[in-house]
Amino acid sequence: WAGVRWCDLGSLQPLRLGAELGKSVVYQETNGETRVEIKESVRGQDIFIIQTIPRDVNTAVMELLIMAYALKTACARNIIGVIPYFPYSKQSKMRKRGSIVCKLLASMLAKAGLTHIITMDLHQKEIQGFFSFPVDNLRASPFLLQYIQEEIPNYRNAVIVAKSPDAAKRAQSYAERLRLGLAVIHGEAQCTELDMDDGRHSPPMVKNATLHPGLELPLMMAKEKPPITVVGDVGGRIAIIVDDIIDDVESFVAAAEILKERGAYKIYVMATHGILSAEAPRLIEESSIDEVVVTNTVPHEVQKLQCPKIKTVDISLILSEAIRRIHNGESMAYLFRNITVDD
């Protein structure tokens, strides 16, 4: 491991590789500014910056940018960011009068000096196209599949559940690999007339708006979701809800209640990134969910103390192997074996 150093900004350390942690200091000044000091020579070396994203996302991003720029100006050969959960990945599409923040962050990281990124289960795989340098988007599903097979009793009586049609592809991938059935929750709770009178439907749609004379565009019909239905049989089965991120847990709690009503006798939730913001631990503890299984891409030790239903799967092994292969110039194909475009 000559010529490689680590700058650890997160909770994952390179212990599996037997490598030495680089000497650096990152701290906040009294005025709130972030300061980074590199305490050894990094000239001509491969530097891996390990940054797990804690509660304060914006501070973590600034630490990463400043660290990368400091290493760039110190003449490091390659600067590789190990970012298991990539922040702002949910803001990867244009919204009305909004912005694609994920694209902005990708440009900032490139400008700061990063030459490569290792991440895991991007919210949208197309995010890789935002970067001007290589991105290795690793998968946590092999570890979660192994957990299902080894830790869930009688998992052969389980059904994989997508809590919305958007998550159906991921759920289908799990179901096909485990040779299990698939169920999809579709629709939303219906509102009463009193609930509808809250301004969401105002101002009223006007068919004949001001247009160029002689031009009349067809009116786009508004979407209307049907009442909540479960497509697939969950009666007398173990329900395993799969997703990539679990943050605000209200939708997972609501899905668990529906599955209980449909006859599921045990409910698991599995996700790669356990952000678990705000009141998530309390809501999980009070819900029909029996267990929430997440990986350690995001630190969640405090949430585990608040809710014993939260379990952790360690994915440091695949990150360590990816780092080793990149440093030695080896192929990454082994880490993506049996993974298709839709996974």
mmCIF file of C-alpha atoms in Angstrom:
data_model
loop_
_atom_site.group_PDB
_atom_site.id
_atom_site.type_symbol
_atom_site.label_atom_id
_atom_site.label_comp_id
_atom_site.label_asym_id
_atom_site.label_seq_id
_atom_site.Cartn_x
_atom_site.Cartn_y
_atom_site.Cartn_z
ATOM 1 C CA TRP A 1 0.000 0.000 0.000
ATOM 2 C CA ALA A 2 2.865 2.366 -0.724
ATOM 3 C CA GLY A 3 1.646 5.600 -2.227
ATOM 4 C CA VAL A 4 -1.848 5.535 -0.732
ATOM 5 C CA ARG A 5 -3.227 7.582 2.164
ATOM 6 C CA TRP A 6 -6.645 7.998 3.785
ATOM 7 C CA CYS A 7 -8.418 11.113 4.907
ATOM 8 C CA ASP A 8 -11.298 9.940 7.093
ATOM 9 C CA LEU A 9 -14.182 12.408 7.378
ATOM 10 C CA GLY A 10 -16.726 9.759 8.304
ATOM 11 C CA SER A 11 -17.338 6.706 10.465
ATOM 12 C CA LEU A 12 -15.957 4.043 8.076
ATOM 13 C CA GLN A 13 -12.247 3.416 8.536
ATOM 14 C CA PRO A 14 -9.874 1.410 6.280
ATOM 15 C CA LEU A 15 -9.137 -1.257 8.919
ATOM 16 C CA ARG A 16 -9.901 -4.199 6.575
ATOM 17 C CA LEU A 17 -7.086 -3.183 4.217
ATOM 18 C CA GLY A 18 -4.454 -2.694 6.877
ATOM 19 C CA ALA A 19 -3.723 0.776 5.515
ATOM 20 C CA GLU A 20 -2.558 3.751 7.497
ATOM 21 C CA LEU A 21 -4.919 6.647 8.213
ATOM 22 C CA GLY A 22 -3.569 9.905 6.823
ATOM 23 C CA LYS A 23 -2.668 12.751 9.154
ATOM 24 C CA SER A 24 -5.131 15.609 8.760
ATOM 25 C CA VAL A 25 -7.233 17.924 10.904
ATOM 26 C CA VAL A 26 -10.756 19.133 10.111
ATOM 27 C CA TYR A 27 -12.486 21.561 12.461
ATOM 28 C CA GLN A 28 -14.970 24.425 12.667
ATOM 29 C CA GLU A 29 -13.752 27.902 13.504
ATOM 30 C CA THR A 30 -15.652 30.084 15.951
ATOM 31 C CA ASN A 31 -17.351 31.880 13.050
ATOM 32 C CA GLY A 32 -18.645 28.558 11.638
ATOM 33 C CA GLU A 33 -16.137 28.258 8.780
ATOM 34 C CA THR A 34 -14.574 24.868 8.029
ATOM 35 C CA ARG A 35 -10.800 24.590 8.105
ATOM 36 C CA VAL A 36 -8.725 21.658 6.816
ATOM 37 C CA GLU A 37 -5.039 21.051 7.476
ATOM 38 C CA ILE A 38 -3.011 18.260 5.823
ATOM 39 C CA LYS A 39 -0.266 17.195 8.245
ATOM 40 C CA GLU A 40 1.938 15.142 5.874
ATOM 41 C CA SER A 41 3.145 15.100 2.288
ATOM 42 C CA VAL A 42 0.689 13.638 -0.239
ATOM 43 C CA ARG A 43 2.612 14.507 -3.409
ATOM 44 C CA GLY A 44 2.143 11.871 -6.105
ATOM 45 C CA GLN A 45 -0.032 9.609 -3.939
ATOM 46 C CA ASP A 46 -3.516 8.109 -4.274
ATOM 47 C CA ILE A 47 -5.774 9.675 -1.641
ATOM 48 C CA PHE A 48 -9.094 8.133 -0.595
ATOM 49 C CA ILE A 49 -11.399 10.528 1.257
ATOM 50 C CA ILE A 50 -13.967 8.577 3.277
ATOM 51 C CA GLN A 51 -17.045 10.720 3.893
ATOM 52 C CA THR A 52 -20.184 9.272 5.418
ATOM 53 C CA ILE A 53 -22.963 11.837 5.598
ATOM 54 C CA PRO A 54 -24.080 12.686 9.160
ATOM 55 C CA ARG A 55 -27.080 14.776 10.248
ATOM 56 C CA ASP A 56 -25.495 18.060 9.100
ATOM 57 C CA VAL A 57 -25.372 17.390 5.360
ATOM 58 C CA ASN A 58 -24.161 20.817 4.244
ATOM 59 C CA THR A 59 -21.221 20.837 6.669
ATOM 60 C CA ALA A 60 -20.227 17.366 5.467
ATOM 61 C CA VAL A 61 -20.318 18.532 1.841
ATOM 62 C CA MET A 62 -18.144 21.573 2.608
ATOM 63 C CA GLU A 63 -15.643 19.405 4.499
ATOM 64 C CA LEU A 64 -15.397 17.114 1.478
ATOM 65 C CA LEU A 65 -14.947 19.985 -0.989
ATOM 66 C CA ILE A 66 -12.307 21.768 1.103
ATOM 67 C CA MET A 67 -10.424 18.533 1.810
ATOM 68 C CA ALA A 68 -10.377 17.630 -1.887
ATOM 69 C CA TYR A 69 -9.154 21.092 -2.866
ATOM 70 C CA ALA A 70 -6.442 21.021 -0.184
ATOM 71 C CA LEU A 71 -5.197 17.678 -1.526
ATOM 72 C CA LYS A 72 -5.319 18.951 -5.101
ATOM 73 C CA THR A 73 -3.157 21.961 -4.248
ATOM 74 C CA ALA A 74 -0.803 19.617 -2.341
ATOM 75 C CA CYS A 75 -0.179 17.731 -5.640
ATOM 76 C CA ALA A 76 -1.903 14.429 -4.845
ATOM 77 C CA ARG A 77 -1.916 12.146 -7.897
ATOM 78 C CA ASN A 78 -5.501 10.852 -7.576
ATOM 79 C CA ILE A 79 -8.235 11.973 -5.181
ATOM 80 C CA ILE A 80 -10.983 9.378 -4.780
ATOM 81 C CA GLY A 81 -14.097 10.162 -2.771
ATOM 82 C CA VAL A 82 -15.662 7.213 -0.906
ATOM 83 C CA ILE A 83 -19.213 8.481 -0.351
ATOM 84 C CA PRO A 84 -21.474 5.504 0.484
ATOM 85 C CA TYR A 85 -24.609 7.696 0.546
ATOM 86 C CA PHE A 86 -24.456 10.481 -2.025
ATOM 87 C CA PRO A 87 -26.243 13.570 -0.649
ATOM 88 C CA TYR A 88 -28.883 15.506 -2.605
ATOM 89 C CA SER A 89 -29.492 12.423 -4.772
ATOM 90 C CA LYS A 90 -33.256 12.923 -4.447
ATOM 91 C CA GLN A 91 -32.901 16.332 -6.115
ATOM 92 C CA SER A 92 -31.836 14.867 -9.451
ATOM 93 C CA LYS A 93 -34.824 15.973 -11.533
ATOM 94 C CA MET A 94 -36.063 19.377 -12.591
ATOM 95 C CA ARG A 95 -39.035 20.645 -10.626
ATOM 96 C CA LYS A 96 -41.121 23.694 -11.396
ATOM 97 C CA ARG A 97 -38.919 26.770 -10.857
ATOM 98 C CA GLY A 98 -36.417 24.503 -9.119
ATOM 99 C CA SER A 99 -32.933 23.230 -9.869
ATOM 100 C CA ILE A 100 -31.079 19.937 -10.240
ATOM 101 C CA VAL A 101 -28.979 20.259 -7.091
ATOM 102 C CA CYS A 102 -27.333 16.857 -7.598
ATOM 103 C CA LYS A 103 -25.848 18.081 -10.890
ATOM 104 C CA LEU A 104 -24.550 21.203 -9.137
ATOM 105 C CA LEU A 105 -22.876 19.090 -6.434
ATOM 106 C CA ALA A 106 -21.265 16.853 -9.076
ATOM 107 C CA SER A 107 -19.787 19.913 -10.796
ATOM 108 C CA MET A 108 -18.499 21.279 -7.477
ATOM 109 C CA LEU A 109 -16.769 18.000 -6.608
ATOM 110 C CA ALA A 110 -15.061 17.912 -10.012
ATOM 111 C CA LYS A 111 -13.944 21.527 -9.635
ATOM 112 C CA ALA A 112 -12.601 20.834 -6.128
ATOM 113 C CA GLY A 113 -10.300 18.153 -7.526
ATOM 114 C CA LEU A 114 -11.946 14.746 -7.119
ATOM 115 C CA THR A 115 -10.946 12.308 -9.881
ATOM 116 C CA HIS A 116 -13.146 9.318 -8.966
ATOM 117 C CA ILE A 117 -16.085 8.471 -6.692
ATOM 118 C CA ILE A 118 -17.123 5.228 -5.022
ATOM 119 C CA THR A 119 -20.736 5.289 -3.877
ATOM 120 C CA MET A 120 -23.575 2.857 -3.252
ATOM 121 C CA ASP A 121 -27.131 2.550 -4.595
ATOM 122 C CA LEU A 122 -27.633 6.002 -6.096
ATOM 123 C CA HIS A 123 -31.279 7.068 -5.886
ATOM 124 C CA GLN A 124 -31.322 7.280 -9.676
ATOM 125 C CA LYS A 125 -28.613 5.465 -11.639
ATOM 126 C CA GLU A 126 -28.696 8.230 -14.255
ATOM 127 C CA ILE A 127 -26.953 10.494 -11.697
ATOM 128 C CA GLN A 128 -23.666 8.955 -12.880
ATOM 129 C CA GLY A 129 -24.083 10.992 -16.058
ATOM 130 C CA PHE A 130 -23.771 14.239 -14.059
ATOM 131 C CA PHE A 131 -20.076 13.597 -13.406
ATOM 132 C CA SER A 132 -17.115 14.322 -15.670
ATOM 133 C CA PHE A 133 -15.033 11.576 -13.997
ATOM 134 C CA PRO A 134 -15.600 7.845 -13.243
ATOM 135 C CA VAL A 135 -18.278 6.815 -10.724
ATOM 136 C CA ASP A 136 -18.543 3.295 -9.308
ATOM 137 C CA ASN A 137 -22.117 2.769 -8.089
ATOM 138 C CA LEU A 138 -21.850 -0.366 -5.924
ATOM 139 C CA ARG A 139 -24.877 -2.428 -4.817
ATOM 140 C CA ALA A 140 -25.913 -3.373 -1.290
ATOM 141 C CA SER A 141 -28.508 -5.920 -2.434
ATOM 142 C CA PRO A 142 -26.195 -8.984 -2.091
ATOM 143 C CA PHE A 143 -25.760 -8.193 1.618
ATOM 144 C CA LEU A 144 -29.489 -7.600 2.167
ATOM 145 C CA LEU A 145 -30.392 -10.770 0.249
ATOM 146 C CA GLN A 146 -27.973 -12.716 2.435
ATOM 147 C CA TYR A 147 -29.606 -11.225 5.546
ATOM 148 C CA ILE A 148 -33.042 -12.364 4.345
ATOM 149 C CA GLN A 149 -31.810 -15.908 3.745
ATOM 150 C CA GLU A 150 -29.907 -16.226 7.023
ATOM 151 C CA GLU A 151 -31.820 -14.085 9.526
ATOM 152 C CA ILE A 152 -35.505 -14.272 8.548
ATOM 153 C CA PRO A 153 -37.012 -17.585 9.687
ATOM 154 C CA ASN A 154 -39.166 -19.321 7.089
ATOM 155 C CA TYR A 155 -38.311 -16.674 4.473
ATOM 156 C CA ARG A 156 -39.624 -19.040 1.783
ATOM 157 C CA ASN A 157 -43.108 -18.032 2.976
ATOM 158 C CA ALA A 158 -42.330 -14.358 2.314
ATOM 159 C CA VAL A 159 -43.465 -11.964 -0.394
ATOM 160 C CA ILE A 160 -41.429 -8.969 -1.581
ATOM 161 C CA VAL A 161 -43.428 -5.727 -1.452
ATOM 162 C CA ALA A 162 -42.995 -2.421 -3.306
ATOM 163 C CA LYS A 163 -44.677 0.350 -1.314
ATOM 164 C CA SER A 164 -45.315 2.247 -4.553
ATOM 165 C CA PRO A 165 -45.136 1.477 -8.289
ATOM 166 C CA ASP A 166 -41.873 3.502 -8.417
ATOM 167 C CA ALA A 167 -40.171 0.857 -6.267
ATOM 168 C CA ALA A 168 -41.495 -2.080 -8.282
ATOM 169 C CA LYS A 169 -38.294 -2.669 -10.283
ATOM 170 C CA ARG A 170 -36.186 -3.009 -7.153
ATOM 171 C CA ALA A 171 -38.776 -5.296 -5.544
ATOM 172 C CA GLN A 172 -38.933 -7.418 -8.700
ATOM 173 C CA SER A 173 -35.153 -7.852 -8.640
ATOM 174 C CA TYR A 174 -35.275 -9.118 -5.038
ATOM 175 C CA ALA A 175 -38.240 -11.403 -5.765
ATOM 176 C CA GLU A 176 -36.576 -12.996 -8.800
ATOM 177 C CA ARG A 177 -33.318 -13.639 -6.974
ATOM 178 C CA LEU A 178 -35.049 -15.178 -3.940
ATOM 179 C CA ARG A 179 -37.660 -16.988 -6.070
ATOM 180 C CA LEU A 180 -40.451 -15.327 -4.089
ATOM 181 C CA GLY A 181 -43.753 -13.668 -4.949
ATOM 182 C CA LEU A 182 -44.177 -9.942 -5.588
ATOM 183 C CA ALA A 183 -46.780 -7.457 -4.340
ATOM 184 C CA VAL A 184 -47.190 -3.755 -5.133
ATOM 185 C CA ILE A 185 -49.100 -1.144 -3.123
ATOM 186 C CA HIS A 186 -50.888 1.304 -5.381
ATOM 187 C CA GLY A 187 -53.099 4.341 -4.779
ATOM 188 C CA GLU A 188 -53.574 6.726 -1.881
ATOM 189 C CA ALA A 189 -55.969 7.337 0.977
ATOM 190 C CA GLN A 190 -59.108 9.065 -0.238
ATOM 191 C CA CYS A 191 -59.867 12.553 1.077
ATOM 192 C CA THR A 192 -63.200 13.749 2.372
ATOM 193 C CA GLU A 193 -64.873 16.850 0.914
ATOM 194 C CA LEU A 194 -63.688 18.821 3.938
ATOM 195 C CA ASP A 195 -60.072 17.777 3.290
ATOM 196 C CA MET A 196 -60.297 18.918 -0.318
ATOM 197 C CA ASP A 197 -61.104 22.495 0.617
ATOM 198 C CA ASP A 198 -57.555 23.463 1.581
ATOM 199 C CA GLY A 199 -56.338 25.408 -1.464
ATOM 200 C CA ARG A 200 -54.564 22.500 -3.180
ATOM 201 C CA HIS A 201 -56.921 22.741 -6.153
ATOM 202 C CA SER A 202 -56.906 26.512 -6.502
ATOM 203 C CA PRO A 203 -56.819 28.577 -8.581
ATOM 204 C CA PRO A 204 -59.332 26.670 -10.712
ATOM 205 C CA MET A 205 -58.093 25.434 -14.082
ATOM 206 C CA VAL A 206 -59.175 27.671 -16.948
ATOM 207 C CA LYS A 207 -59.603 25.967 -20.282
ATOM 208 C CA ASN A 208 -59.547 29.085 -22.447
ATOM 209 C CA ALA A 209 -56.514 30.892 -21.098
ATOM 210 C CA THR A 210 -54.951 33.803 -22.969
ATOM 211 C CA LEU A 211 -53.287 32.345 -26.051
ATOM 212 C CA HIS A 212 -52.265 33.433 -29.499
ATOM 213 C CA PRO A 213 -55.396 34.045 -31.617
ATOM 214 C CA GLY A 214 -56.445 30.876 -33.372
ATOM 215 C CA LEU A 215 -54.280 28.639 -31.117
ATOM 216 C CA GLU A 216 -56.063 26.309 -28.735
ATOM 217 C CA LEU A 217 -53.955 23.737 -26.910
ATOM 218 C CA PRO A 218 -55.523 20.544 -25.539
ATOM 219 C CA LEU A 219 -56.000 20.593 -21.779
ATOM 220 C CA MET A 220 -53.919 18.066 -19.844
ATOM 221 C CA MET A 221 -56.143 15.962 -17.617
ATOM 222 C CA ALA A 222 -55.199 15.995 -13.931
ATOM 223 C CA LYS A 223 -53.938 12.768 -12.387
ATOM 224 C CA GLU A 224 -56.135 11.063 -9.839
ATOM 225 C CA LYS A 225 -54.869 8.084 -7.875
ATOM 226 C CA PRO A 226 -57.298 5.278 -7.048
ATOM 227 C CA PRO A 227 -57.985 4.112 -3.478
ATOM 228 C CA ILE A 228 -55.165 2.115 -1.896
ATOM 229 C CA THR A 229 -54.977 -1.441 -3.197
ATOM 230 C CA VAL A 230 -52.439 -4.238 -2.814
ATOM 231 C CA VAL A 231 -51.681 -5.975 -6.109
ATOM 232 C CA GLY A 232 -50.608 -9.450 -5.039
ATOM 233 C CA ASP A 233 -51.427 -11.892 -2.241
ATOM 234 C CA VAL A 234 -49.898 -11.198 1.201
ATOM 235 C CA GLY A 235 -52.394 -13.113 3.336
ATOM 236 C CA GLY A 236 -50.667 -15.438 5.822
ATOM 237 C CA ARG A 237 -47.237 -14.407 4.492
ATOM 238 C CA ILE A 238 -44.161 -12.519 5.673
ATOM 239 C CA ALA A 239 -44.069 -9.132 3.929
ATOM 240 C CA ILE A 240 -40.642 -7.676 3.099
ATOM 241 C CA ILE A 241 -40.809 -4.054 1.914
ATOM 242 C CA VAL A 242 -37.681 -3.043 -0.038
ATOM 243 C CA ASP A 243 -36.462 0.430 -1.000
ATOM 244 C CA ASP A 244 -33.191 2.337 -1.408
ATOM 245 C CA ILE A 245 -33.701 5.062 1.231
ATOM 246 C CA ILE A 246 -35.693 5.153 4.458
ATOM 247 C CA ASP A 247 -35.857 8.685 5.811
ATOM 248 C CA ASP A 248 -39.332 9.947 6.753
ATOM 249 C CA VAL A 249 -40.987 6.695 7.726
ATOM 250 C CA GLU A 250 -44.664 7.700 7.503
ATOM 251 C CA SER A 251 -45.116 6.002 4.122
ATOM 252 C CA PHE A 252 -43.494 2.788 5.396
ATOM 253 C CA VAL A 253 -45.677 2.812 8.526
ATOM 254 C CA ALA A 254 -48.808 3.334 6.398
ATOM 255 C CA ALA A 255 -47.746 0.499 4.067
ATOM 256 C CA ALA A 256 -47.223 -1.803 7.061
ATOM 257 C CA GLU A 257 -50.740 -1.045 8.357
ATOM 258 C CA ILE A 258 -52.233 -1.894 4.963
ATOM 259 C CA LEU A 259 -50.281 -5.150 4.769
ATOM 260 C CA LYS A 260 -51.447 -6.103 8.272
ATOM 261 C CA GLU A 261 -55.044 -5.484 7.219
ATOM 262 C CA ARG A 262 -54.488 -7.730 4.181
ATOM 263 C CA GLY A 263 -53.295 -10.596 6.385
ATOM 264 C CA ALA A 264 -49.480 -10.353 6.524
ATOM 265 C CA TYR A 265 -48.354 -11.732 9.891
ATOM 266 C CA LYS A 266 -44.834 -10.278 9.957
ATOM 267 C CA ILE A 267 -43.447 -7.176 8.278
ATOM 268 C CA TYR A 268 -39.824 -6.304 7.513
ATOM 269 C CA VAL A 269 -38.495 -3.123 5.909
ATOM 270 C CA MET A 270 -35.146 -3.300 4.104
ATOM 271 C CA ALA A 271 -33.247 -0.339 2.662
ATOM 272 C CA THR A 272 -29.672 0.545 1.771
ATOM 273 C CA HIS A 273 -29.542 3.999 3.353
ATOM 274 C CA GLY A 274 -31.048 4.388 6.831
ATOM 275 C CA ILE A 275 -31.230 8.154 7.259
ATOM 276 C CA LEU A 276 -34.106 7.871 9.766
ATOM 277 C CA SER A 277 -34.693 11.574 10.337
ATOM 278 C CA ALA A 278 -36.755 13.347 12.986
ATOM 279 C CA GLU A 279 -39.217 11.069 14.806
ATOM 280 C CA ALA A 280 -38.449 7.983 12.699
ATOM 281 C CA PRO A 281 -37.263 5.727 15.578
ATOM 282 C CA ARG A 282 -40.361 6.459 17.686
ATOM 283 C CA LEU A 283 -42.731 5.953 14.753
ATOM 284 C CA ILE A 284 -41.087 2.639 13.873
ATOM 285 C CA GLU A 285 -41.263 1.448 17.483
ATOM 286 C CA GLU A 286 -44.998 2.242 17.675
ATOM 287 C CA SER A 287 -45.842 0.794 14.250
ATOM 288 C CA SER A 288 -46.756 -2.662 12.923
ATOM 289 C CA ILE A 289 -43.248 -3.030 11.488
ATOM 290 C CA ASP A 290 -41.379 -5.921 13.126
ATOM 291 C CA GLU A 291 -37.883 -5.048 11.929
ATOM 292 C CA VAL A 292 -36.098 -2.372 9.889
ATOM 293 C CA VAL A 293 -32.862 -3.556 8.255
ATOM 294 C CA VAL A 294 -30.434 -0.969 6.842
ATOM 295 C CA THR A 295 -26.743 -0.892 5.960
ATOM 296 C CA ASN A 296 -24.104 1.274 7.610
ATOM 297 C CA THR A 297 -23.719 3.693 4.679
ATOM 298 C CA VAL A 298 -25.129 6.377 7.016
ATOM 299 C CA PRO A 299 -24.323 6.547 10.762
ATOM 300 C CA HIS A 300 -27.436 5.652 12.795
ATOM 301 C CA GLU A 301 -26.145 4.508 16.196
ATOM 302 C CA VAL A 302 -28.357 6.968 18.074
ATOM 303 C CA GLN A 303 -31.485 5.777 16.257
ATOM 304 C CA LYS A 304 -30.645 2.150 17.128
ATOM 305 C CA LEU A 305 -30.506 3.049 20.812
ATOM 306 C CA GLN A 306 -33.948 4.662 20.530
ATOM 307 C CA CYS A 307 -35.503 1.744 18.613
ATOM 308 C CA PRO A 308 -34.360 -1.884 19.033
ATOM 309 C CA LYS A 309 -36.265 -2.841 15.854
ATOM 310 C CA ILE A 310 -33.501 -1.238 13.739
ATOM 311 C CA LYS A 311 -30.824 -3.712 12.588
ATOM 312 C CA THR A 312 -27.593 -3.012 10.690
ATOM 313 C CA VAL A 313 -25.864 -4.889 7.866
ATOM 314 C CA ASP A 314 -22.159 -4.138 7.402
ATOM 315 C CA ILE A 315 -21.127 -3.314 3.811
ATOM 316 C CA SER A 316 -17.518 -2.242 4.503
ATOM 317 C CA LEU A 317 -16.235 -5.420 2.834
ATOM 318 C CA ILE A 318 -17.336 -4.397 -0.675
ATOM 319 C CA LEU A 319 -16.108 -0.819 -0.206
ATOM 320 C CA SER A 320 -12.707 -2.090 0.916
ATOM 321 C CA GLU A 321 -12.448 -4.398 -2.086
ATOM 322 C CA ALA A 322 -13.434 -1.572 -4.458
ATOM 323 C CA ILE A 323 -10.744 0.652 -2.957
ATOM 324 C CA ARG A 324 -8.108 -2.083 -3.263
ATOM 325 C CA ARG A 325 -8.960 -2.744 -6.908
ATOM 326 C CA ILE A 326 -8.924 0.945 -7.867
ATOM 327 C CA HIS A 327 -5.541 1.512 -6.208
ATOM 328 C CA ASN A 328 -4.019 -1.565 -7.896
ATOM 329 C CA GLY A 329 -5.592 -0.784 -11.275
ATOM 330 C CA GLU A 330 -7.631 -4.008 -11.301
ATOM 331 C CA SER A 331 -10.972 -4.586 -13.006
ATOM 332 C CA MET A 332 -14.146 -3.761 -11.056
ATOM 333 C CA ALA A 333 -16.230 -6.295 -13.016
ATOM 334 C CA TYR A 334 -16.122 -8.863 -10.189
ATOM 335 C CA LEU A 335 -18.041 -6.498 -7.905
ATOM 336 C CA PHE A 336 -20.825 -6.157 -10.504
ATOM 337 C CA ARG A 337 -21.239 -9.814 -11.445
ATOM 338 C CA ASN A 338 -24.857 -10.908 -12.038
ATOM 339 C CA ILE A 339 -26.026 -7.275 -11.798
ATOM 340 C CA THR A 340 -28.226 -6.186 -14.685
ATOM 341 C CA VAL A 341 -29.049 -2.715 -15.987
ATOM 342 C CA ASP A 342 -32.354 -2.661 -14.070
ATOM 343 C CA ASP A 343 -30.784 -3.573 -10.696
#
